[in-house]
Coordinates of C-alpha atoms (C1' of nucleotides) in Angstrom, one line a residue:
Chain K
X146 CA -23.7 -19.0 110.4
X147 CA -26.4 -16.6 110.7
X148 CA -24.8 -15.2 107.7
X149 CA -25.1 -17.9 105.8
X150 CA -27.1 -16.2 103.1
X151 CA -28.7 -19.1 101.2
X152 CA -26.7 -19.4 97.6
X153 CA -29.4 -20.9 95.1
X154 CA -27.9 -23.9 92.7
X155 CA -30.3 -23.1 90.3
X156 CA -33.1 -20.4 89.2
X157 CA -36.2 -20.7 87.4
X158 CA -36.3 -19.2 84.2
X159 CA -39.1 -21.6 82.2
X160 CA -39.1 -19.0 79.0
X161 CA -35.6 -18.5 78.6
X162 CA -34.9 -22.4 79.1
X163 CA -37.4 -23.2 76.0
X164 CA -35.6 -20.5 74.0
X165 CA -32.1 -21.7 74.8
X166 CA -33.4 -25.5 73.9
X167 CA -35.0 -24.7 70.7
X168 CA -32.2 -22.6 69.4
X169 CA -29.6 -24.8 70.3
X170 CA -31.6 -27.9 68.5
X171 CA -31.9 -25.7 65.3
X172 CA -27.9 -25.7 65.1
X173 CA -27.9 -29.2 66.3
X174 CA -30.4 -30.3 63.7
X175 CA -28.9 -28.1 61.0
X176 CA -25.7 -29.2 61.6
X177 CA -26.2 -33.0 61.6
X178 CA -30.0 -33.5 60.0
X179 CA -32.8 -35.4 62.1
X180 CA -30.6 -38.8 62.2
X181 CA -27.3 -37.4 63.3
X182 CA -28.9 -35.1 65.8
X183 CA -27.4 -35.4 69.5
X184 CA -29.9 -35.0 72.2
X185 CA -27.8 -34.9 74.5
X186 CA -25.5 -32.3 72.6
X187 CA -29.0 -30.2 72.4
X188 CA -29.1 -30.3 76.3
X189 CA -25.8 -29.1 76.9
X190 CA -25.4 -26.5 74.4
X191 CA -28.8 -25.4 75.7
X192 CA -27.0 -25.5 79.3
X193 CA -30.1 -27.8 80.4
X194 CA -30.4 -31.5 81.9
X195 CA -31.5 -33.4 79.2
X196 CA -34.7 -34.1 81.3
X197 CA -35.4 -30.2 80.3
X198 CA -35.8 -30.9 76.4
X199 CA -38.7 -33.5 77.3
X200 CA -40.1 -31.5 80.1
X201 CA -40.6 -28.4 78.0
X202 CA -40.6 -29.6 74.4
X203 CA -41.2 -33.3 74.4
X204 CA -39.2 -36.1 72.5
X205 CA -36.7 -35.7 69.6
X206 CA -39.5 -35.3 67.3
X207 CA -41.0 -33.0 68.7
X208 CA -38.8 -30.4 69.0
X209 CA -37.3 -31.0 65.3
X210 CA -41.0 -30.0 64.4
X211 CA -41.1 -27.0 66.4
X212 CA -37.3 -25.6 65.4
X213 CA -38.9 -26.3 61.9
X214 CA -41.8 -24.3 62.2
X215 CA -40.3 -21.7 64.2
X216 CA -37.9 -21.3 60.9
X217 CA -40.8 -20.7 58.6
X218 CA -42.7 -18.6 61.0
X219 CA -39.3 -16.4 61.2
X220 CA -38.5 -16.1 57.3
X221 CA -42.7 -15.3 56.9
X222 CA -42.3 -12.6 58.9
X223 CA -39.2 -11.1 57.5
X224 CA -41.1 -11.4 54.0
X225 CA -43.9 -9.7 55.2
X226 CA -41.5 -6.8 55.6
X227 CA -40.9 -6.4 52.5
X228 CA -42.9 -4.1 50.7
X229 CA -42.0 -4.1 46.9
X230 CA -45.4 -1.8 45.8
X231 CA -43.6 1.6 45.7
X232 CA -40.9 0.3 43.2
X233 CA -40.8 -0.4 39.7
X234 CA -41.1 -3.6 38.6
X235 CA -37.2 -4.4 37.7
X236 CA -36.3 -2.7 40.5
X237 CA -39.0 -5.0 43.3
X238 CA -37.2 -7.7 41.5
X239 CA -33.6 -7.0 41.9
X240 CA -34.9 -6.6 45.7
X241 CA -36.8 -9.8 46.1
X242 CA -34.0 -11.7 44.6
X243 CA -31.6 -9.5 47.1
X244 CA -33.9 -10.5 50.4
X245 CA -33.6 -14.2 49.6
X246 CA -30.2 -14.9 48.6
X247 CA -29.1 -12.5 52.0
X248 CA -31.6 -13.7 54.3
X249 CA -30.4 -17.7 52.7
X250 CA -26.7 -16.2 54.1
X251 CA -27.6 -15.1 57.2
X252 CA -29.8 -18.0 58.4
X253 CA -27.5 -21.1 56.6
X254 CA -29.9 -23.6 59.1
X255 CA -32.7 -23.0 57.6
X256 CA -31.5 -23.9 54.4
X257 CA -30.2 -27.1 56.3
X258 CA -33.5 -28.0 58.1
X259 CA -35.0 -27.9 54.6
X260 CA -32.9 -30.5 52.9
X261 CA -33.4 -32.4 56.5
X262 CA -37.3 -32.4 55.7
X263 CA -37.2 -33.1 52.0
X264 CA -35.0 -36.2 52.9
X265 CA -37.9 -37.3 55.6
X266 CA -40.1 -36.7 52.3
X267 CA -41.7 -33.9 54.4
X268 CA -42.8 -36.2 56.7
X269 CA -43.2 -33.3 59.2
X270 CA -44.2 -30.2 57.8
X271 CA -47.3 -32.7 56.5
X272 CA -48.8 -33.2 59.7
X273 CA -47.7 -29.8 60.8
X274 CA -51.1 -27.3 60.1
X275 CA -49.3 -24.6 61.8
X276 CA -46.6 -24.6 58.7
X277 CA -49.7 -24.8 56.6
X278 CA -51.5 -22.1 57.3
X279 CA -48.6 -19.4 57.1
X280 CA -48.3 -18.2 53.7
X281 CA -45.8 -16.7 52.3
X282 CA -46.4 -13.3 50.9
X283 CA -44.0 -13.4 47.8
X284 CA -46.4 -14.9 45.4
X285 CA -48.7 -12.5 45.7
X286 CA -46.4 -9.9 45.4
X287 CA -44.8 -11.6 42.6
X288 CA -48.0 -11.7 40.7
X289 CA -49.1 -7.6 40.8
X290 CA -45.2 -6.9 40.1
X291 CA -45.5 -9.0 37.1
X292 CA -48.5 -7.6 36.3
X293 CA -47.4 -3.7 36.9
X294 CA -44.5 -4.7 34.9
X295 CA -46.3 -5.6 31.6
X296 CA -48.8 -3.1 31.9
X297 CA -45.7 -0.8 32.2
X298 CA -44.2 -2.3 29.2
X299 CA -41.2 -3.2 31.3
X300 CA -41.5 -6.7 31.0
X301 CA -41.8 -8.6 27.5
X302 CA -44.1 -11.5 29.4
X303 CA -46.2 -12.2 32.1
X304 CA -45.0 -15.4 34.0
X305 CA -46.5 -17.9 36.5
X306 CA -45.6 -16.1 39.6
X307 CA -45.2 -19.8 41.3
X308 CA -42.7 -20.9 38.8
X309 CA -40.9 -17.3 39.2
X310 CA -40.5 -17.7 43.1
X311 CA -39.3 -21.1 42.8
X312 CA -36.6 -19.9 40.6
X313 CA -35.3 -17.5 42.1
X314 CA -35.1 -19.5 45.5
X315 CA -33.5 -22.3 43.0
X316 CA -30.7 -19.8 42.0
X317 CA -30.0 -18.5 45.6
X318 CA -30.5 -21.9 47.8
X319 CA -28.6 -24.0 45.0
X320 CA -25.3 -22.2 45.2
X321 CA -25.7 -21.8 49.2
X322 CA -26.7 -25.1 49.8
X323 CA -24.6 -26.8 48.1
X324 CA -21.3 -24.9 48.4
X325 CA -19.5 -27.2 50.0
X326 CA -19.0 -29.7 46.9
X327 CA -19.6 -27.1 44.4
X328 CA -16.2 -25.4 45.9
X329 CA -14.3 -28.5 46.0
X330 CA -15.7 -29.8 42.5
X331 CA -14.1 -26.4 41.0
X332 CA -11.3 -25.9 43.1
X333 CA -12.2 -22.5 44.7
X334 CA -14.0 -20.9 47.9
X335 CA -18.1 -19.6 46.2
X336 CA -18.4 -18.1 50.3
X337 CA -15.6 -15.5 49.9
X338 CA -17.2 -12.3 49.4
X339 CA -16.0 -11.6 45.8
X340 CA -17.9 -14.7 44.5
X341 CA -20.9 -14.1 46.5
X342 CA -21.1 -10.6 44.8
X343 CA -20.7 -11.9 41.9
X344 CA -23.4 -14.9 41.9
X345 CA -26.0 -11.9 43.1
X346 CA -25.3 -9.8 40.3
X347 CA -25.4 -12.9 37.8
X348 CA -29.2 -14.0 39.3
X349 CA -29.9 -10.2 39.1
X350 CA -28.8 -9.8 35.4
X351 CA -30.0 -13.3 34.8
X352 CA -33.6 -12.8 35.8
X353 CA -33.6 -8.7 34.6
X354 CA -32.5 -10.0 31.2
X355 CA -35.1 -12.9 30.7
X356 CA -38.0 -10.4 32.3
X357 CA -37.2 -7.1 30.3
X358 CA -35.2 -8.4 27.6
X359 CA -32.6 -5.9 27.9
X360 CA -29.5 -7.1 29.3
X361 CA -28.1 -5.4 32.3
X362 CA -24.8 -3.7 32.8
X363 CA -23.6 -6.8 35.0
X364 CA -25.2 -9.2 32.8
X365 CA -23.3 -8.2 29.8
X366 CA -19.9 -6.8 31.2
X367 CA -17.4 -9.6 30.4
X368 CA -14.9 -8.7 33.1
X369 CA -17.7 -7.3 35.8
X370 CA -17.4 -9.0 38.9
X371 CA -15.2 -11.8 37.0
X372 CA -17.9 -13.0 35.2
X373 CA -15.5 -14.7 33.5
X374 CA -14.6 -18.3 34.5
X375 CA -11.1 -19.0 35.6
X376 CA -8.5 -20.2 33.1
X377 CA -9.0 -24.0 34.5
X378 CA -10.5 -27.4 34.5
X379 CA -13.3 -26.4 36.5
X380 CA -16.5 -29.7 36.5
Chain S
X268 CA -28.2 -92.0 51.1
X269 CA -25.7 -92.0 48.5
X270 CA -28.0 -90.1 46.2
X271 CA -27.4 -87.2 48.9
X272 CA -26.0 -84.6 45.7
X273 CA -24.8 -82.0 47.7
X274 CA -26.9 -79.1 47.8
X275 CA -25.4 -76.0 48.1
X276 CA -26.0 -73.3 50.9
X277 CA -24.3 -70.3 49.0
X278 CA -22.3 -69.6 45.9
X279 CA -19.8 -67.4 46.1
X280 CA -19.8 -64.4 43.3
X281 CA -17.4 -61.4 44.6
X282 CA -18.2 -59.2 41.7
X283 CA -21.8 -59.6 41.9
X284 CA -22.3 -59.4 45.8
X285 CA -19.9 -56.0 45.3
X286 CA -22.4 -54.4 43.2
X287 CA -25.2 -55.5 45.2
X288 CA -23.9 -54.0 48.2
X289 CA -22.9 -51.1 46.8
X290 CA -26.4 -50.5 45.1
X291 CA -28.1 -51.4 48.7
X292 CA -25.4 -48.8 49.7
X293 CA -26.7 -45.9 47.5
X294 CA -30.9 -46.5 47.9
X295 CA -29.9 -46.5 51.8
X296 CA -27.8 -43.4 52.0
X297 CA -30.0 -41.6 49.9
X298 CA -33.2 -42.8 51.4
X299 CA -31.6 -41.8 54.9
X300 CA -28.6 -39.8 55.0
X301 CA -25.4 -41.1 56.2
X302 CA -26.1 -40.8 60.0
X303 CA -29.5 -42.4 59.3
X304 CA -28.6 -44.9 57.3
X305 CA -28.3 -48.7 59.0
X306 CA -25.9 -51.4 58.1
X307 CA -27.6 -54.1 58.5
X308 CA -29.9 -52.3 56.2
X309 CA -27.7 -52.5 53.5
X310 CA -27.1 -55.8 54.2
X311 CA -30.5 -56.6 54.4
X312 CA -31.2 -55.5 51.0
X313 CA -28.2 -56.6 49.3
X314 CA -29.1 -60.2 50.0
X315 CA -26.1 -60.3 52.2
X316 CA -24.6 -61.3 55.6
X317 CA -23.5 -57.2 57.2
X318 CA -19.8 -58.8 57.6
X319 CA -19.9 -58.9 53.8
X320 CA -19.8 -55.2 53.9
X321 CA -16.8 -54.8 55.4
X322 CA -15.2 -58.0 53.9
X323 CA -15.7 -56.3 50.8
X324 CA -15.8 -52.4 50.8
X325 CA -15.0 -51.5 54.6
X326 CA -16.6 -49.5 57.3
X327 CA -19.9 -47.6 56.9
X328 CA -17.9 -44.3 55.8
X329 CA -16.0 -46.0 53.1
X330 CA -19.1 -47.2 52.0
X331 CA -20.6 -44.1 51.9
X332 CA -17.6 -42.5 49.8
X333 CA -17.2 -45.0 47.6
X334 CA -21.1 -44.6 47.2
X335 CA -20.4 -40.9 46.4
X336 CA -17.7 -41.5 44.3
X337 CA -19.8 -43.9 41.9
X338 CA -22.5 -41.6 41.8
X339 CA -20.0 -38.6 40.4
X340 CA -18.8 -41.2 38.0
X341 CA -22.3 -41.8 36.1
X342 CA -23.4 -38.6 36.0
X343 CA -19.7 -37.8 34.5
X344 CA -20.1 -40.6 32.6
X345 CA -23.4 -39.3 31.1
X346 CA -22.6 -36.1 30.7
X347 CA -19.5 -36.8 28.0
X348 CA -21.8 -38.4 26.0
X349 CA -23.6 -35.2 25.3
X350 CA -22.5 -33.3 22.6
X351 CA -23.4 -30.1 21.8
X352 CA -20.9 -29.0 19.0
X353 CA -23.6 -29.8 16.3
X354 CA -26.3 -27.7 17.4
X355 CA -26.8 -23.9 17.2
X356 CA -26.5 -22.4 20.5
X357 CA -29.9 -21.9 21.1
X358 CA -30.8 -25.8 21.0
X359 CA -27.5 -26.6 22.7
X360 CA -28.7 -24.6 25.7
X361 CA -31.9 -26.0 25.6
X362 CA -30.4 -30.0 25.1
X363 CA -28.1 -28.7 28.0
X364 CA -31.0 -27.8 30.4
X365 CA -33.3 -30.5 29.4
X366 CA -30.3 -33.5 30.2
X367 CA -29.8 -32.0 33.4
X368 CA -33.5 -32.2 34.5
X369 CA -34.2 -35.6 33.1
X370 CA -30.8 -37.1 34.7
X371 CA -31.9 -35.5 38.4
X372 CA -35.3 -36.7 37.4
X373 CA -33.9 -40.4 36.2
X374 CA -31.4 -40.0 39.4
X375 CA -33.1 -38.5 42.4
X376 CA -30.7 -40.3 44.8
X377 CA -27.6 -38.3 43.2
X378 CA -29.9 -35.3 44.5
X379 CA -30.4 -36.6 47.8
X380 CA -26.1 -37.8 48.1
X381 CA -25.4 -34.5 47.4
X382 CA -27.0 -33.1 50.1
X383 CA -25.9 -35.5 52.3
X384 CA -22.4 -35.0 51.2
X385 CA -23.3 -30.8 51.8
X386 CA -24.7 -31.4 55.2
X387 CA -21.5 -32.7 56.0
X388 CA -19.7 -29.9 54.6
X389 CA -17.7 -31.9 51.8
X390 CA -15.8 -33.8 54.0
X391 CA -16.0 -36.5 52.5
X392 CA -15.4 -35.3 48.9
X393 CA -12.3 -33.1 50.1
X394 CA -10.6 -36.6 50.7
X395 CA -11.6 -38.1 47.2
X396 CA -8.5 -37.7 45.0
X397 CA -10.9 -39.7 42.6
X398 CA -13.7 -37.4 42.6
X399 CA -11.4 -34.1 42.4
X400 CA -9.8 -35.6 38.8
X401 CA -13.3 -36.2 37.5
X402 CA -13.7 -33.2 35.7
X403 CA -17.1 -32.0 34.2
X404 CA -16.8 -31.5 30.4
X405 CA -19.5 -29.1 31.1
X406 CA -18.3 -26.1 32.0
X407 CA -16.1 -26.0 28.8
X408 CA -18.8 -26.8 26.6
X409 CA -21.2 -23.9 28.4
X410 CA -17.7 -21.0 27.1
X411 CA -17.9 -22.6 23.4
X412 CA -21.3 -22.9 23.3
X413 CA -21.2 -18.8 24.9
X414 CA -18.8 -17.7 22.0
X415 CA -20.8 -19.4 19.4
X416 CA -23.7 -17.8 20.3
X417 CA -22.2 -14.3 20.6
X418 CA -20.2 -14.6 17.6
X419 CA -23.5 -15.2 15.6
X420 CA -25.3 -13.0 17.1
X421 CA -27.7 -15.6 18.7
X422 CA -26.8 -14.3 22.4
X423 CA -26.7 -10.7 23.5
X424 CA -23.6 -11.1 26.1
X425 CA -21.0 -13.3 26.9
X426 CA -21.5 -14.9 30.3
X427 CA -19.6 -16.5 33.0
X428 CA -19.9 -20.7 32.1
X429 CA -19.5 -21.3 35.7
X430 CA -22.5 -18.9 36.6
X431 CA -24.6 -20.5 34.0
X432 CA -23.6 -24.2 34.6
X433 CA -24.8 -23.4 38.3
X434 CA -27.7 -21.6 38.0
X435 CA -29.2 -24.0 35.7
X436 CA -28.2 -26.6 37.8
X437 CA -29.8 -24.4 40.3
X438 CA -33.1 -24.5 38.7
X439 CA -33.7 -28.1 38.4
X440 CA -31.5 -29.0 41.4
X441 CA -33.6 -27.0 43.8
X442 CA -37.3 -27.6 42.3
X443 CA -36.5 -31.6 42.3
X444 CA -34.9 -31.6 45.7
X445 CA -37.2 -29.8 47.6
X446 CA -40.5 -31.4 45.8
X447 CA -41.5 -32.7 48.8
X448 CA -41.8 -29.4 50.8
X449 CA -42.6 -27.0 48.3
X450 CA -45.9 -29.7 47.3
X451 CA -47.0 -29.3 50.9
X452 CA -46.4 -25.4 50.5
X453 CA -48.0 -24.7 47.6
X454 CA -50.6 -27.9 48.4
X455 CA -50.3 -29.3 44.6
X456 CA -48.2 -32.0 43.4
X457 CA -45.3 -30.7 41.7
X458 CA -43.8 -34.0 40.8
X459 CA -46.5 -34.8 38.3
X460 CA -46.2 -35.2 34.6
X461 CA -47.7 -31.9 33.6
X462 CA -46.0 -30.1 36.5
X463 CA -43.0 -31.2 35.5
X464 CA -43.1 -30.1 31.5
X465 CA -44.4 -27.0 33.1
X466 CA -41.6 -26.6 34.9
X467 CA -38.8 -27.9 32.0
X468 CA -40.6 -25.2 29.8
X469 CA -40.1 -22.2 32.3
X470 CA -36.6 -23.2 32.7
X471 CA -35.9 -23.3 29.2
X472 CA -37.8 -20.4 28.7
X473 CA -36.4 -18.3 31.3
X474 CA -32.5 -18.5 30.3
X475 CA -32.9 -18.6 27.0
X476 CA -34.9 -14.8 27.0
X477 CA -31.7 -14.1 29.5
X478 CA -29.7 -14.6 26.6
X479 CA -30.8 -14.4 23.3
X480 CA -33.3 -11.6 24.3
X481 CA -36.0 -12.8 22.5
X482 CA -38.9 -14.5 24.7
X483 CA -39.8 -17.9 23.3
X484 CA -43.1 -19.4 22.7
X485 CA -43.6 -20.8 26.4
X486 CA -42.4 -18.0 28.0
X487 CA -44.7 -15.7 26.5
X488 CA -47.9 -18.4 26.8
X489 CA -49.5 -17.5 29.9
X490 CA -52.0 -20.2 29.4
X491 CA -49.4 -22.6 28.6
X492 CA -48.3 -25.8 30.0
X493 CA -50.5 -24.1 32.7
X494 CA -48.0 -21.2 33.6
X495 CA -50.2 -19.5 35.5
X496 CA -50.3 -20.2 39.1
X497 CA -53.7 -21.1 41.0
X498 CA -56.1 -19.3 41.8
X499 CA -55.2 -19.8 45.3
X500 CA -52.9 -18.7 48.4
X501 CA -49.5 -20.9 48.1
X502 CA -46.4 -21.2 50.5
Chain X
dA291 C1' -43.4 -19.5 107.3
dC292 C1' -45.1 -23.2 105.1
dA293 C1' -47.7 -26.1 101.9
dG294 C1' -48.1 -27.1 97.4
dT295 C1' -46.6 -26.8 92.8
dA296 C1' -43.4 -25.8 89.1
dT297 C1' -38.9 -26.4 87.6
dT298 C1' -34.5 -28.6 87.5
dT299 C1' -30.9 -32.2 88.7
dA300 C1' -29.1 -36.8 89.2
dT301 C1' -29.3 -41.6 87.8
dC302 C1' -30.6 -45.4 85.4
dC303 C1' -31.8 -48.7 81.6
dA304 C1' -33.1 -51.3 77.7
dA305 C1' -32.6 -51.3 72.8
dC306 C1' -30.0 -50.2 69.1
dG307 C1' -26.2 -50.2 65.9
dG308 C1' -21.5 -50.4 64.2
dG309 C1' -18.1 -53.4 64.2
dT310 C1' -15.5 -57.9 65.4
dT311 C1' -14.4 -62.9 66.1
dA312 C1' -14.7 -67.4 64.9
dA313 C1' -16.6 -71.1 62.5
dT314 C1' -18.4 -73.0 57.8
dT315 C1' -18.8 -73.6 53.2
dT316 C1' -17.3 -73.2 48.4
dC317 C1' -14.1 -73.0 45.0
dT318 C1' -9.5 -73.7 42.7
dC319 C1' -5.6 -75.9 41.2
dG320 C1' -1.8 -79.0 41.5
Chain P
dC115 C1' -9.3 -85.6 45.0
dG116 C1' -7.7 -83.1 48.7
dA117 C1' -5.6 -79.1 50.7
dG118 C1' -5.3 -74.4 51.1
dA119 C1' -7.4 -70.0 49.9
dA120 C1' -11.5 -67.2 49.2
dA121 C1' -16.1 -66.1 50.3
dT122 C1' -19.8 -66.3 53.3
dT123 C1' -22.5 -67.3 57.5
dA124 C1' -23.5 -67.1 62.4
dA125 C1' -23.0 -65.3 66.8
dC126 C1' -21.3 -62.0 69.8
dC127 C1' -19.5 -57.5 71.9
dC128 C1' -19.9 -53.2 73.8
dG129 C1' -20.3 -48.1 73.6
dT130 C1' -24.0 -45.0 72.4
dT131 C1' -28.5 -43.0 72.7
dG132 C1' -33.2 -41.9 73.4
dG133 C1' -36.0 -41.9 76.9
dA134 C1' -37.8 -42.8 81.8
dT135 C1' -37.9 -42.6 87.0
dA136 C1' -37.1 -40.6 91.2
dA137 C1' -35.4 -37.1 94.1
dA138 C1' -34.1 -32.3 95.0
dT139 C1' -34.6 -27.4 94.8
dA140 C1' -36.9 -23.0 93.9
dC141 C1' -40.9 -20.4 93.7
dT142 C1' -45.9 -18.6 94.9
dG143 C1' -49.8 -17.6 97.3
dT144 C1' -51.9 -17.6 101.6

DNA sequence: ACAGTATTTATCCAACGGGTTAATTTCTCG
DNA sequence: CGAGAAATTAACCCGTTGGATAAATACTGT
């Protein structure tokens, strides 16, 4: 008995807890919006008490706010890393429209947590200054691009950069976000990798085209990353 | 007491009480998601007793799809009644683009369904024989509408109807749908009237460059419709 | 080693919410 | 006009769920 070395049922580990809590209620509230969120599913995919989530966080609300502004404060800072100054103008473009459709694809829940807080009507992120007061780089950068670009005489036309941004997120977060019924509405998988190449190079070509007024290689070749449609009734 | 005419406590009108229900249905589901959305809700606001629901459509789920269904049926609906074959390519792109922005405009809880229906992954929709046979005549107009447009030299390249059909989905779907969030972002109100003919005109603008190579009026305009962005630090 | 605090576990509970059962009323048609 | 079917109301049931309370265990500094 003097042996008995004590064995601990638990350990202390405040930090990591919060971290395992928050990320497992971004899956949870990506995966099943604010509504259909599971506190309890939260808890133990976070391998916590449920007491945990209120202890370190608070109640359901307040930990959707903080997974949502800990997904903006993680897609600002990847923006801030990208630095489009020492291209040329098509070519910062093709990136920028590369960085969001791949970072869209490799963080599906934050496309999720945003069609969560645009069904609240932004509810949240309204009361949330922290979301506020980040902002994001890309229109910025849009704007001198645009700018280079007609001074350059690669671009035809300068465009509102605002209007630009919101475009190109349109074309990437459409497709991604809504894959599920546009697969099913025309019969075939838009995640397989062949279709996903092929939706980047139509944005690319897309944009180029409008912006430069020369059409691209992708843009114009007909059998390119089957550009064409599929001989069906597609909706 | 013989005068007593009997005054009724209720009528009975199947028909109507169906629609009602179903209307309730739709503001509900699209006000709240499926897993937010209440029965008695729905009830409430169809004027109804909540057994009516299931007397008359079924459990909350078949409620929802049949919800779903009806909404894929009027915009299907709608869409036929567009015709395009008249017009030179150009304008039929243009009448194209603008129907779709003025239906998601005229519909936002098709917008707000569809994410719903997304969020759960299509699940829903998989099951729907009835939705799968609805096809869109869109897609098919988009590949004449191509060829007509290459063949008279009014577009530069020939592209993929699908691509097309979902990017300019895409570019209304996305600015409507997340007005709520992006307004905070950018702290302006994009859902107002001028905001929102800036935004048709960009649109417009933007895919039609893509294709014919020419830039339009709007495009060009910086000052127009207000195409530059404020003087100001947004998202 | 021990007192005090921080962290975690173990239960509990009241309200909510989807769905059901049973009674009531209206309508139809012979 | 009256009986049976259709439509609707009223009341209830019961598992779920967010949240709270209380007790236990692990650390930390002295």
């Amino acid at each position: 008995m003097a042996k008995a070395k004590r064995v601990l049922k638990w350990q202390r580990d405040p930090e990591g807890m919060r971290i395992r809590i928050l990320e497992a209620a971004k899956q949870e509230f990506a995966a099943h919006g604010l509504a259909g969120a599971r506190v309890d599913r939260i808890a133990a995919n976070a391998g916590a008490n449920k007491r945990m989530l209120y202890y370190h966080v608070g109640n359901k609300e307040d930990l959707y706010l903080e997974v949502l502004e800990g997904a903006y404060e993680q897609i600002r800072a990847e923006e801030r890393g990208l630095d489009l100054e020492h291209l040329d103008p098509p070519e910062a473009i093709e990136r920028l429209i590369d960085f969001t459709w791949n970072y869209f694809i490799r963080n599906p829940e934050f496309l999720a947590l945003l069609n969560t807080e645009n069904l609240a009507k932004a509810r949240h992120l309204k009361r949330s200054t922290k979301v506020k007061s980040m902002h994001s780089p890309f229109v910025e950068m849009i704007r001198t691009v645009v700018n280079r670009g007609v001074e350059s005489g690669d671009f035809r036309v300068a465009v509102d950069p605002v209007q630009l941004y919101i475009s190109i997120a349109g074309l990437c977060f459409f497709y991604l976000s809504n894959s599920a019924t546009l697969s099913v509405i025309f019969g075939r998988d838009l995640l397989k990798k062949e279709a996903r190449d092929e939706r980047l190079a139509h944005m690319v070509a897309l944009v180029l085209a409008a912006l430069t007024g020369k059409s691209t290689a992708d843009f114009g070749k007909v059998k390119a990353a089957g550009l064409r449609a599929p001989a069906h009734q597609p909706v």
